[in-house]
Amino acid sequence: MPAKQSRKPLAGDDPSDYDQPSVTVDLVLLTVREGQLHVLLIRREAKPFAGRWALPGGFVRIEESLTAAVRRVLREKARLTGIFIEQLYTFGAVKRDPRTRVITVAYYALVSEGQLIRAIGQSADLARMPVHVAWQGEAGGQAEVRGPGGKPVRLAFDHKEILGMAVKRLRGKLDYSPVGFELLPETFTLRQLQQVHEAILDVKLNKPAFRRRMLDKGVLQATGRRETGVTYRPAELYRFVDAAGSNNREEN
Amino acid sequence: MPAKQSRKPLAGDDPSDYDQPSVTVDLVLLTVREGQLHVLLIRREAKPFAGRWALPGGFVRIEESLTAAVRRVLREKARLTGIFIEQLYTFGAVKRDPRTRVITVAYYALVSEGQLIRAIGQSADLARMPVHVAWQGEAGGQAEVRGPGGKPVRLAFDHKEILGMAVKRLRGKLDYSPVGFELLPETFTLRQLQQVHEAILDVKLNKPAFRRRMLDKGVLQATGRRETGVTYRPAELYRFVDAAGSNNREEN
DNA sequence: GCAATAGTGTCTTTCAGACACTATATC
DNA sequence: GATATAGTGTCTGAAAGACACTATTGC
């Protein structure tokens, strides 16, 4: 029972009457590379779990909103700004951090492959690793991360659970929200978009049906330009145009 | 800048290096009555917002998980146990509580009309009020609560926003998850189930299509009994049977 | 022309909406 | 029998899956 932050243990409706849990944010930064989901991980230096791979995160400061804390973590640890983030879930099991009571508000962020590669740069403490989340069965909903040698990587804290939830959330939102576009560069081909969907959902999709569905949504704008550097017929490049409904409050 | 909880202002990766925000849980308890969604509200006695109606809530204690805190609030304020709860969203805007920095983890709970009536009992500080959330337009996604006289009620803090998000979440989950059954008693008719769906979605649904969809899911068990006390042909009573996939971890 | 992928036309299947019909309870 | 709602049969239309076909690029 860590009681190092003791204050008066009185009952009541005032925040300072009780010991308070600490609050952190943790970030699941995802991208799609070669048809597979990848996550950004950081190697922990300090205890607990020193040496283990973990999701980037940090404490929420007293005059900092949750999204501001996430953006600060993103800036400090991965030198990334202006990317898509969304709140995932808040994890508050009493023993999830062996030190003291820590409640973490998890967010997920989506970037294109190129952005993630630039973010990692030469750092030895940052890595992108492939993630696989089974739909059901023995490992139903459990995230599996594989390291360079292809062998499973154990994450710090409850980060495996957080990662699994992020992938499941992404799967759920893919159909009815434009999250898929956040994983691609500014312009992209329909084939790339389909590969992103296939990587997230872990299924093969029907080409004509996929094209119809996407084009019928009315959020894709043909650029008139085509991809370059391919040896076959180059595909049209599209751009995502938000269908007026950009309800980003962004103050939490 | 409330600095009443000052500790050493050092930098670092230790939770006690900074002032920490307080953490509360807030609860959106919903039911359907007479074809309309209703929410449980509690009249605040203390400042801030004394006298205003608010969502029930309370501080999270140091050795209490988030769900444990919600269940305690539910027990202490509405004498309800064993009901469906699910985490909604975490609200952490810096100024959302005028006293100090308070981050709240919002949950929603679903009960049948009878359970809510029993919960309120004779208390004058508890009330159930109808909620309406427009799909779009001027008031898109904004929750509107009406009091006894039919006039709009202003809620404390950012609770209007929390309530709006709860209704939208419920709408989103209604189709692919069994949340609708949580708003009905143990046994119910298909007509009641349809009315619940219509109240949440705020649309009229097609009867044959609704019946087919529900029965095809395979989670409804006919009891062989029929409703009583009606002057017309009584409908079959059904029971919800969980289709094996009850993944309730419940430790956050 | 060959290889490889882009992009399309169309048939089939599935399922929701609409509507009308039959069934069965109370009075 | 009148009334009111329960419950069903069937037509239609929208959209996804399957499959084959045409189009266009580099070499």
Coordinates of C-alpha atoms (C1' of nucleotides) in Angstrom, one line a residue:
Chain A
M1 CA 0.0 0.0 0.0
P2 CA 2.0 3.0 -1.1
A3 CA 1.1 5.9 1.1
K4 CA 4.0 8.2 0.3
Q5 CA 1.7 11.0 -0.8
S6 CA -0.3 11.1 2.5
R7 CA -2.5 13.9 3.3
K8 CA -5.4 14.2 5.8
P9 CA -7.5 11.0 5.5
L10 CA -10.8 12.7 6.0
A11 CA -14.0 11.7 4.3
G12 CA -15.9 14.2 2.2
D13 CA -16.5 15.6 -1.2
D14 CA -13.3 17.6 -1.6
P15 CA -10.5 16.3 -3.9
S16 CA -7.8 16.9 -1.3
D17 CA -9.4 14.7 1.3
Y18 CA -7.9 11.5 0.0
D19 CA -4.7 10.3 -1.5
Q20 CA -5.0 10.7 -5.2
P21 CA -3.9 8.3 -8.0
S22 CA -1.3 9.5 -10.5
V23 CA -2.4 10.0 -14.1
T24 CA -0.4 9.2 -17.2
V25 CA -1.1 9.1 -20.9
D26 CA 0.1 6.2 -23.1
L27 CA 0.2 6.3 -26.8
V28 CA -0.3 3.5 -29.4
L29 CA 1.2 4.8 -32.6
L30 CA 0.3 2.7 -35.5
T31 CA 1.1 2.5 -39.2
V32 CA 0.8 -0.1 -42.0
R33 CA 4.0 -1.3 -43.7
E34 CA 4.1 -4.1 -46.2
G35 CA 0.5 -5.1 -45.6
Q36 CA 1.0 -5.4 -41.8
L37 CA 0.2 -3.2 -38.8
H38 CA 3.2 -1.9 -36.9
V39 CA 3.5 -0.2 -33.6
L40 CA 6.0 2.3 -32.3
L41 CA 7.7 1.1 -29.1
I42 CA 10.3 2.6 -26.8
R43 CA 12.8 0.8 -24.7
R44 CA 12.4 1.6 -21.0
E45 CA 15.5 2.8 -19.2
A46 CA 14.2 3.3 -15.7
K47 CA 12.6 0.7 -13.4
P48 CA 10.1 -0.9 -13.3
F49 CA 10.4 -3.0 -16.4
A50 CA 13.8 -1.5 -17.3
G51 CA 15.0 -2.8 -20.7
R52 CA 11.5 -3.9 -21.7
W53 CA 9.7 -2.4 -24.7
A54 CA 6.8 -0.2 -23.9
L55 CA 4.3 2.3 -25.4
P56 CA 5.5 5.9 -25.2
G57 CA 3.9 7.8 -22.4
G58 CA 4.2 10.3 -19.6
F59 CA 2.6 11.9 -16.7
V60 CA -0.2 14.4 -17.1
R61 CA 0.8 17.8 -15.7
I62 CA -1.4 19.9 -13.6
E63 CA -2.3 22.5 -16.2
E64 CA -2.2 20.4 -19.2
S65 CA -5.2 18.8 -20.9
L66 CA -5.0 15.1 -21.8
T67 CA -4.6 15.8 -25.5
A68 CA -1.9 18.3 -24.7
A69 CA -0.1 15.7 -22.7
V70 CA -0.3 13.2 -25.6
R71 CA 0.9 15.8 -28.1
R72 CA 3.8 16.6 -25.8
V73 CA 4.8 13.0 -25.4
L74 CA 4.6 12.6 -29.2
R75 CA 6.8 15.7 -29.7
E76 CA 9.3 14.8 -27.0
K77 CA 9.7 11.1 -27.8
A78 CA 9.0 10.8 -31.5
R79 CA 9.4 14.4 -32.8
L80 CA 6.0 14.2 -34.4
T81 CA 3.4 17.0 -34.5
G82 CA 0.0 17.5 -36.1
I83 CA -1.0 13.9 -36.5
F84 CA -4.3 12.2 -35.9
I85 CA -4.9 11.1 -32.3
E86 CA -8.0 9.8 -30.6
Q87 CA -8.7 8.6 -27.0
L88 CA -8.8 4.9 -26.7
Y89 CA -9.6 3.8 -23.1
T90 CA -8.6 4.5 -19.5
F91 CA -6.9 1.7 -17.6
G92 CA -7.1 1.9 -13.9
A93 CA -6.5 -1.5 -12.3
V94 CA -5.0 -0.9 -8.9
K95 CA -1.8 -3.0 -9.5
R96 CA -1.1 -2.1 -13.1
D97 CA 2.0 -0.2 -12.0
P98 CA 4.0 -1.9 -9.3
R99 CA 5.3 1.5 -7.9
T100 CA 2.2 3.4 -7.0
R101 CA -1.3 3.8 -8.2
V102 CA -1.2 5.0 -11.7
I103 CA -4.3 5.5 -13.9
T104 CA -3.4 5.8 -17.6
V105 CA -5.5 7.3 -20.3
A106 CA -4.5 5.5 -23.5
Y107 CA -4.7 7.2 -26.9
Y108 CA -3.9 5.9 -30.4
A109 CA -2.3 7.8 -33.2
L110 CA -2.1 6.9 -36.9
V111 CA 0.6 7.9 -39.3
S112 CA 1.9 6.9 -42.7
E113 CA 4.8 4.6 -43.0
G114 CA 7.1 7.4 -44.0
Q115 CA 6.3 9.5 -41.0
L116 CA 7.0 6.7 -38.6
I117 CA 10.4 5.9 -40.3
R118 CA 11.3 9.6 -40.0
A119 CA 10.2 9.6 -36.3
I120 CA 12.4 6.7 -35.4
G121 CA 15.4 8.0 -37.2
Q122 CA 18.7 6.7 -35.8
S123 CA 17.4 6.2 -32.3
A124 CA 18.3 2.8 -30.8
D125 CA 15.6 3.1 -28.1
L126 CA 12.7 3.5 -30.6
A127 CA 11.5 0.7 -32.8
R128 CA 8.6 -0.2 -35.0
M129 CA 7.4 -3.8 -34.7
P130 CA 4.7 -5.8 -36.4
V131 CA 1.5 -6.4 -34.4
H132 CA -1.0 -9.2 -34.9
V133 CA -4.3 -9.5 -33.2
A134 CA -6.4 -12.6 -33.7
W135 CA -10.1 -12.2 -34.2
Q136 CA -11.0 -15.0 -31.9
G137 CA -9.9 -18.4 -30.7
E138 CA -7.4 -19.1 -28.0
A139 CA -5.7 -15.7 -28.4
G140 CA -8.9 -13.8 -29.1
G141 CA -8.2 -10.1 -28.9
Q142 CA -4.7 -10.5 -27.5
A143 CA -2.0 -8.5 -29.3
E144 CA 1.2 -10.2 -30.4
V145 CA 4.3 -8.2 -31.1
R146 CA 7.2 -9.6 -32.9
G147 CA 10.8 -8.3 -32.7
P148 CA 13.6 -8.3 -35.3
G149 CA 14.3 -12.0 -35.0
G150 CA 10.6 -12.7 -35.5
K151 CA 10.3 -13.8 -31.9
P152 CA 7.6 -12.6 -29.5
V153 CA 8.3 -9.4 -27.6
R154 CA 6.9 -9.0 -24.0
L155 CA 5.7 -5.5 -23.3
A156 CA 5.9 -3.6 -20.0
F157 CA 3.0 -3.0 -17.7
D158 CA -0.4 -3.9 -19.3
H159 CA 0.6 -2.5 -22.6
K160 CA -0.2 -5.7 -24.5
E161 CA -3.8 -5.3 -23.4
I162 CA -3.8 -1.6 -24.5
L163 CA -2.3 -2.4 -27.8
G164 CA -4.9 -5.2 -28.4
M165 CA -7.7 -2.8 -27.6
A166 CA -6.3 -0.2 -30.0
V167 CA -6.3 -2.6 -32.9
K168 CA -9.8 -3.7 -32.1
R169 CA -11.0 -0.1 -31.9
L170 CA -9.4 0.6 -35.3
R171 CA -11.1 -2.4 -36.8
G172 CA -14.4 -1.2 -35.5
K173 CA -14.1 2.3 -36.8
L174 CA -12.6 1.5 -40.1
D175 CA -16.0 1.0 -41.8
Y176 CA -17.8 4.0 -40.7
S177 CA -15.1 6.6 -40.2
P178 CA -12.2 7.9 -42.2
V179 CA -9.4 6.6 -40.0
G180 CA -8.0 4.5 -42.8
F181 CA -6.8 7.6 -44.6
E182 CA -4.6 8.6 -41.6
L183 CA -2.3 5.7 -42.3
L184 CA -1.6 6.8 -45.9
P185 CA 0.4 9.7 -47.4
E186 CA -1.4 12.8 -48.8
T187 CA -2.1 11.0 -52.1
F188 CA -2.5 7.3 -52.5
T189 CA -4.0 4.7 -54.9
L190 CA -7.1 2.7 -54.2
R191 CA -4.9 -0.4 -54.1
Q192 CA -2.9 1.1 -51.2
L193 CA -6.1 2.0 -49.4
Q194 CA -7.4 -1.5 -49.9
Q195 CA -4.1 -2.9 -48.5
V196 CA -4.5 -0.8 -45.4
H197 CA -7.9 -2.1 -44.8
E198 CA -6.8 -5.6 -45.4
A199 CA -3.9 -5.2 -43.0
I200 CA -6.1 -3.9 -40.2
L201 CA -9.0 -6.3 -40.7
D202 CA -6.6 -9.2 -41.5
V203 CA -8.8 -10.4 -44.4
K204 CA -8.7 -10.3 -48.2
L205 CA -11.2 -7.9 -49.7
N206 CA -13.0 -8.0 -53.0
K207 CA -11.6 -5.4 -55.4
P208 CA -14.6 -4.2 -57.3
A209 CA -16.8 -4.1 -54.2
F210 CA -14.1 -2.2 -52.3
R211 CA -13.7 0.4 -55.1
R212 CA -17.4 0.9 -55.3
R213 CA -17.8 1.4 -51.6
M214 CA -14.9 3.8 -51.3
L215 CA -15.9 5.9 -54.3
D216 CA -19.6 6.0 -53.3
K217 CA -18.7 7.5 -50.0
G218 CA -17.8 10.7 -51.9
V219 CA -14.7 11.5 -49.8
L220 CA -12.1 10.6 -52.5
Q221 CA -10.9 13.2 -54.9
A222 CA -9.1 12.0 -58.0
T223 CA -5.9 14.1 -58.4
G224 CA -5.6 13.4 -62.2
R225 CA -2.0 12.2 -61.4
R226 CA -0.8 8.7 -61.4
E227 CA 1.7 6.7 -59.4
T228 CA 5.2 6.5 -60.7
G229 CA 8.0 4.0 -60.6
V230 CA 5.9 0.9 -61.3
T231 CA 6.5 -1.4 -64.3
Y232 CA 2.8 -2.0 -65.0
R233 CA -0.1 0.3 -65.6
P234 CA 0.1 3.1 -63.0
A235 CA -3.0 3.7 -60.8
E236 CA -4.8 7.0 -60.3
L237 CA -3.8 8.9 -57.2
Y238 CA -6.6 10.0 -54.9
R239 CA -6.8 12.5 -52.1
F240 CA -9.0 12.3 -49.1
V241 CA -11.4 15.3 -48.7
D242 CA -13.3 15.6 -45.5
A243 CA -17.0 15.5 -46.1
A244 CA -17.7 18.7 -44.1
G245 CA -18.2 16.8 -40.8
S246 CA -14.9 17.6 -39.1
N247 CA -16.1 17.7 -35.5
N248 CA -12.8 17.9 -33.7
R249 CA -13.2 19.6 -30.3
E250 CA -9.8 18.6 -29.0
E251 CA -9.8 20.1 -25.6
N252 CA -9.8 17.0 -23.3
Chain B
M1 CA -3.6 27.9 -10.8
P2 CA -4.5 25.9 -7.8
A3 CA -1.3 24.8 -6.1
K4 CA -2.6 23.6 -2.8
Q5 CA -1.2 20.1 -3.3
S6 CA 2.4 21.3 -3.8
R7 CA 5.2 18.8 -3.6
K8 CA 8.7 19.1 -4.9
P9 CA 8.6 20.6 -8.4
L10 CA 11.4 18.5 -9.9
A11 CA 11.5 17.1 -13.4
G12 CA 11.8 13.4 -14.0
D13 CA 9.9 10.2 -14.6
D14 CA 8.6 9.7 -11.1
P15 CA 4.9 10.2 -10.3
S16 CA 5.6 12.3 -7.2
D17 CA 7.7 14.8 -9.0
Y18 CA 4.7 16.9 -10.1
D19 CA 1.4 18.1 -8.8
Q20 CA -1.1 15.5 -9.8
P21 CA -4.6 16.0 -11.1
S22 CA -7.5 14.6 -9.1
V23 CA -9.5 11.7 -10.6
T24 CA -13.2 11.2 -10.4
V25 CA -15.7 8.9 -12.0
D26 CA -19.1 10.1 -13.3
L27 CA -22.0 7.9 -14.2
V28 CA -24.6 8.3 -16.9
L29 CA -27.4 6.0 -15.8
L30 CA -29.9 5.6 -18.6
T31 CA -33.3 3.9 -19.0
V32 CA -36.2 4.0 -21.4
R33 CA -39.6 5.0 -20.2
E34 CA -42.6 5.6 -22.4
G35 CA -40.6 5.5 -25.6
Q36 CA -38.0 8.0 -24.4
L37 CA -34.5 7.9 -22.9
H38 CA -34.2 9.1 -19.4
V39 CA -31.2 9.9 -17.3
L40 CA -30.7 9.7 -13.5
L41 CA -29.6 13.1 -12.1
I42 CA -28.6 14.2 -8.6
R43 CA -29.0 17.7 -7.2
R44 CA -25.7 19.1 -6.0
E45 CA -25.6 20.3 -2.4
A46 CA -22.0 21.6 -2.2
K47 CA -20.3 24.2 -4.3
P48 CA -19.5 24.5 -7.1
F49 CA -22.8 24.4 -9.0
A50 CA -24.7 24.1 -5.7
G51 CA -28.4 23.4 -6.5
R52 CA -27.7 22.4 -10.1
W53 CA -28.5 18.9 -11.4
A54 CA -25.5 16.7 -12.1
L55 CA -24.5 13.2 -13.0
P56 CA -23.7 11.1 -9.9
G57 CA -20.0 10.7 -9.3
G58 CA -17.2 10.6 -6.8
F59 CA -13.5 10.6 -6.3
V60 CA -11.5 7.5 -7.1
R61 CA -9.7 6.2 -4.0
I62 CA -6.2 5.1 -3.9
E63 CA -6.8 1.4 -3.7
E64 CA -9.9 1.2 -5.7
S65 CA -10.2 0.3 -9.4
L66 CA -12.2 2.6 -11.7
T67 CA -15.1 0.1 -12.0
A68 CA -15.0 -0.4 -8.2
A69 CA -15.3 3.4 -7.8
V70 CA -18.3 3.4 -10.2
R71 CA -20.0 0.5 -8.4
R72 CA -19.5 2.3 -5.1
V73 CA -21.0 5.5 -6.4
L74 CA -23.9 3.5 -7.8
R75 CA -24.4 1.8 -4.5
E76 CA -24.0 4.8 -2.3
K77 CA -26.1 7.2 -4.4
A78 CA -28.7 5.0 -6.0
R79 CA -28.6 1.8 -4.0
L80 CA -28.1 -0.2 -7.2
T81 CA -25.8 -3.2 -7.5
G82 CA -25.1 -5.8 -10.2
I83 CA -26.1 -3.7 -13.2
F84 CA -24.4 -3.2 -16.6
I85 CA -21.7 -0.6 -16.7
E86 CA -19.2 0.3 -19.4
Q87 CA -16.5 3.0 -19.7
L88 CA -17.5 5.9 -21.9
Y89 CA -14.7 8.5 -22.2
T90 CA -12.3 10.4 -20.0
F91 CA -12.7 14.1 -19.8
G92 CA -9.7 16.1 -18.8
A93 CA -10.0 19.7 -19.9
V94 CA -8.0 21.9 -17.5
K95 CA -10.9 24.2 -16.5
R96 CA -13.7 21.7 -16.4
D97 CA -13.9 21.9 -12.6
P98 CA -13.5 25.5 -11.3
R99 CA -12.0 24.3 -8.0
T100 CA -8.9 22.3 -9.0
R101 CA -7.7 20.1 -11.8
V102 CA -10.1 17.2 -12.0
I103 CA -10.0 14.5 -14.6
T104 CA -13.1 12.4 -14.8
V105 CA -13.6 9.0 -16.2
A106 CA -17.2 8.7 -17.4
Y107 CA -19.1 5.5 -17.4
Y108 CA -22.6 4.7 -18.5
A109 CA -25.0 2.2 -17.0
L110 CA -28.2 0.8 -18.3
V111 CA -31.2 -0.4 -16.2
S112 CA -34.8 -1.2 -16.8
E113 CA -37.5 1.4 -15.9
G114 CA -38.5 -0.4 -12.8
Q115 CA -35.0 -0.6 -11.5
L116 CA -34.6 3.2 -11.9
I117 CA -37.9 4.0 -10.2
R118 CA -36.9 1.8 -7.2
A119 CA -33.5 3.5 -7.1
I120 CA -34.9 7.0 -6.9
G121 CA -37.5 6.0 -4.3
Q122 CA -38.6 8.9 -2.2
S123 CA -35.4 10.9 -2.5
A124 CA -35.9 14.6 -3.4
D125 CA -32.3 14.9 -4.6
L126 CA -32.6 12.2 -7.2
A127 CA -34.6 12.5 -10.4
R128 CA -35.0 10.9 -13.8
M129 CA -35.4 13.3 -16.7
P130 CA -36.0 12.8 -20.4
V131 CA -33.0 13.3 -22.7
H132 CA -33.0 14.1 -26.3
V133 CA -30.0 14.2 -28.6
A134 CA -30.4 15.4 -32.1
W135 CA -28.7 13.5 -34.8
Q136 CA -27.4 16.6 -36.5
G137 CA -28.3 20.2 -37.4
E138 CA -27.8 23.2 -35.1
A139 CA -27.9 21.0 -32.0
G140 CA -26.0 18.1 -33.5
G141 CA -24.9 15.7 -30.8
Q142 CA -25.9 18.1 -28.0
A143 CA -27.9 16.5 -25.2
E144 CA -31.0 18.3 -24.0
V145 CA -32.5 17.4 -20.6
R146 CA -36.0 18.5 -19.7
G147 CA -37.3 18.9 -16.2
P148 CA -40.8 18.3 -14.7
G149 CA -42.3 21.5 -16.3
G150 CA -40.9 20.5 -19.6
K151 CA -38.4 23.2 -19.5
P152 CA -34.7 22.7 -20.2
V153 CA -32.4 21.8 -17.3
R154 CA -28.8 23.1 -17.2
L155 CA -26.4 20.5 -15.8
A156 CA -23.3 21.1 -13.7
F157 CA -19.7 21.0 -15.1
D158 CA -19.4 19.5 -18.5
H159 CA -22.1 17.0 -17.8
K160 CA -24.2 18.0 -20.8
E161 CA -21.3 17.0 -23.0
I162 CA -20.8 13.7 -21.2
L163 CA -24.5 12.8 -21.5
G164 CA -24.5 13.6 -25.2
M165 CA -21.5 11.3 -25.7
A166 CA -23.2 8.5 -23.8
V167 CA -26.3 8.6 -26.0
K168 CA -24.2 8.7 -29.1
R169 CA -22.2 5.7 -27.9
L170 CA -25.3 3.8 -27.1
R171 CA -26.6 4.5 -30.6
G172 CA -23.4 3.2 -32.1
K173 CA -23.3 0.0 -30.1
L174 CA -27.0 -0.8 -30.4
D175 CA -26.7 -2.7 -33.7
Y176 CA -23.7 -4.9 -33.0
S177 CA -23.8 -5.5 -29.3
P178 CA -26.5 -6.6 -26.8
V179 CA -26.8 -3.4 -24.9
G180 CA -30.4 -3.0 -25.8
F181 CA -31.4 -5.9 -23.5
E182 CA -29.9 -4.1 -20.5
L183 CA -32.7 -1.6 -20.6
L184 CA -35.5 -4.2 -20.3
P185 CA -36.6 -6.5 -17.5
E186 CA -35.7 -10.2 -17.5
T187 CA -38.4 -11.1 -19.9
F188 CA -39.8 -8.8 -22.5
T189 CA -41.8 -8.8 -25.8
L190 CA -40.3 -8.0 -29.2
R191 CA -42.5 -4.9 -29.3
Q192 CA -40.8 -3.6 -26.1
L193 CA -37.4 -4.3 -27.6
Q194 CA -38.3 -2.5 -30.7
Q195 CA -39.5 0.5 -28.6
V196 CA -36.2 0.6 -26.8
H197 CA -34.4 0.7 -30.1
E198 CA -36.7 3.3 -31.5
A199 CA -36.2 5.5 -28.4
I200 CA -32.4 5.3 -28.5
L201 CA -32.1 5.8 -32.3
D202 CA -35.0 8.3 -32.4
V203 CA -36.5 6.7 -35.5
K204 CA -39.4 4.4 -36.4
L205 CA -38.4 0.9 -37.4
N206 CA -40.0 -1.6 -39.7
K207 CA -41.7 -4.4 -37.7
P208 CA -41.0 -7.5 -39.8
A209 CA -37.5 -6.5 -40.5
F210 CA -36.8 -5.8 -36.9
R211 CA -38.2 -9.1 -35.8
R212 CA -36.2 -11.0 -38.4
R213 CA -33.0 -9.3 -37.4
M214 CA -33.4 -9.9 -33.7
L215 CA -34.5 -13.5 -34.1
D216 CA -31.7 -14.3 -36.6
K217 CA -29.1 -13.2 -34.1
G218 CA -29.9 -16.3 -32.0
V219 CA -29.7 -14.6 -28.7
L220 CA -33.5 -14.5 -27.9
Q221 CA -35.1 -17.4 -26.2
A222 CA -38.9 -17.7 -26.2
T223 CA -40.1 -18.4 -22.7
G224 CA -43.4 -20.0 -23.8
R225 CA -45.2 -17.4 -21.6
R226 CA -47.1 -14.4 -22.8
E227 CA -47.6 -10.9 -21.5
T228 CA -50.6 -10.3 -19.2
G229 CA -52.9 -7.4 -18.5
V230 CA -53.4 -6.3 -22.1
T231 CA -56.8 -6.2 -23.8
Y232 CA -55.5 -7.4 -27.2
R233 CA -53.6 -10.5 -28.3
P234 CA -50.7 -10.9 -25.8
A235 CA -47.2 -11.1 -27.2
E236 CA -44.7 -13.9 -26.5
L237 CA -42.2 -13.1 -23.8
Y238 CA -38.5 -13.6 -24.6
R239 CA -35.4 -13.8 -22.6
F240 CA -31.9 -12.7 -23.6
V241 CA -29.3 -15.5 -23.6
D242 CA -25.7 -14.5 -24.0
A243 CA -24.2 -16.1 -27.1
A244 CA -21.2 -17.5 -25.2
G245 CA -19.1 -14.4 -25.8
S246 CA -19.2 -12.7 -22.4
N247 CA -15.8 -11.1 -22.3
N248 CA -16.1 -9.1 -19.1
R249 CA -12.8 -8.5 -17.6
E250 CA -13.9 -5.8 -15.2
E251 CA -10.8 -4.8 -13.4
N252 CA -10.1 -1.3 -14.7
Chain C
dG1 C1' 3.8 -8.8 -78.2
dC2 C1' 4.3 -10.0 -73.1
dA3 C1' 3.6 -9.3 -68.3
dA4 C1' 1.4 -7.3 -64.7
dT5 C1' -1.9 -4.6 -62.6
dA6 C1' -5.8 -0.9 -63.3
dG7 C1' -10.3 -0.5 -63.8
dT8 C1' -15.3 -2.1 -65.3
dG9 C1' -19.7 -4.8 -66.5
dT10 C1' -22.7 -7.9 -64.8
dC11 C1' -24.7 -11.9 -62.5
dT12 C1' -25.9 -13.7 -58.1
dT13 C1' -26.9 -13.6 -53.3
dT14 C1' -28.2 -11.4 -49.2
dC15 C1' -30.9 -8.6 -46.5
dA16 C1' -33.7 -4.5 -45.2
dG17 C1' -38.1 -1.9 -46.2
dA18 C1' -42.8 -2.0 -47.5
dC19 C1' -47.3 -3.8 -47.4
dA20 C1' -50.8 -6.8 -47.0
dC21 C1' -52.4 -10.6 -44.9
dT22 C1' -53.6 -14.1 -41.2
dA23 C1' -53.9 -15.2 -36.1
dT24 C1' -55.5 -14.6 -31.4
dA25 C1' -56.3 -12.4 -27.2
dT26 C1' -60.2 -9.3 -24.5
dC27 C1' -64.5 -7.4 -24.4
Chain D
dG1 C1' -68.5 -10.3 -33.7
dA2 C1' -65.6 -6.0 -33.0
dT3 C1' -61.2 -4.3 -31.9
dA4 C1' -56.5 -4.1 -31.4
dT5 C1' -52.1 -5.9 -31.7
dA6 C1' -49.2 -10.3 -32.7
dG7 C1' -47.0 -12.4 -36.0
dT8 C1' -45.9 -13.9 -41.2
dG9 C1' -45.5 -14.3 -46.5
dT10 C1' -43.8 -12.1 -50.2
dC11 C1' -42.3 -8.5 -53.4
dT12 C1' -38.9 -5.0 -54.3
dG13 C1' -34.7 -2.6 -54.2
dA14 C1' -29.9 -1.7 -52.5
dA15 C1' -25.5 -3.3 -52.0
dA16 C1' -21.7 -6.9 -51.5
dG17 C1' -19.2 -11.0 -53.4
dA18 C1' -17.6 -13.5 -57.5
dC19 C1' -15.8 -13.6 -61.9
dA20 C1' -14.6 -12.4 -66.2
dC21 C1' -13.5 -9.1 -69.1
dT22 C1' -11.2 -4.8 -71.2
dA23 C1' -7.5 -1.0 -70.6
dT24 C1' -2.9 0.7 -70.2
dT25 C1' 1.7 1.0 -68.7
dG26 C1' 7.0 -0.7 -69.1
dC27 C1' 9.9 -3.6 -71.3

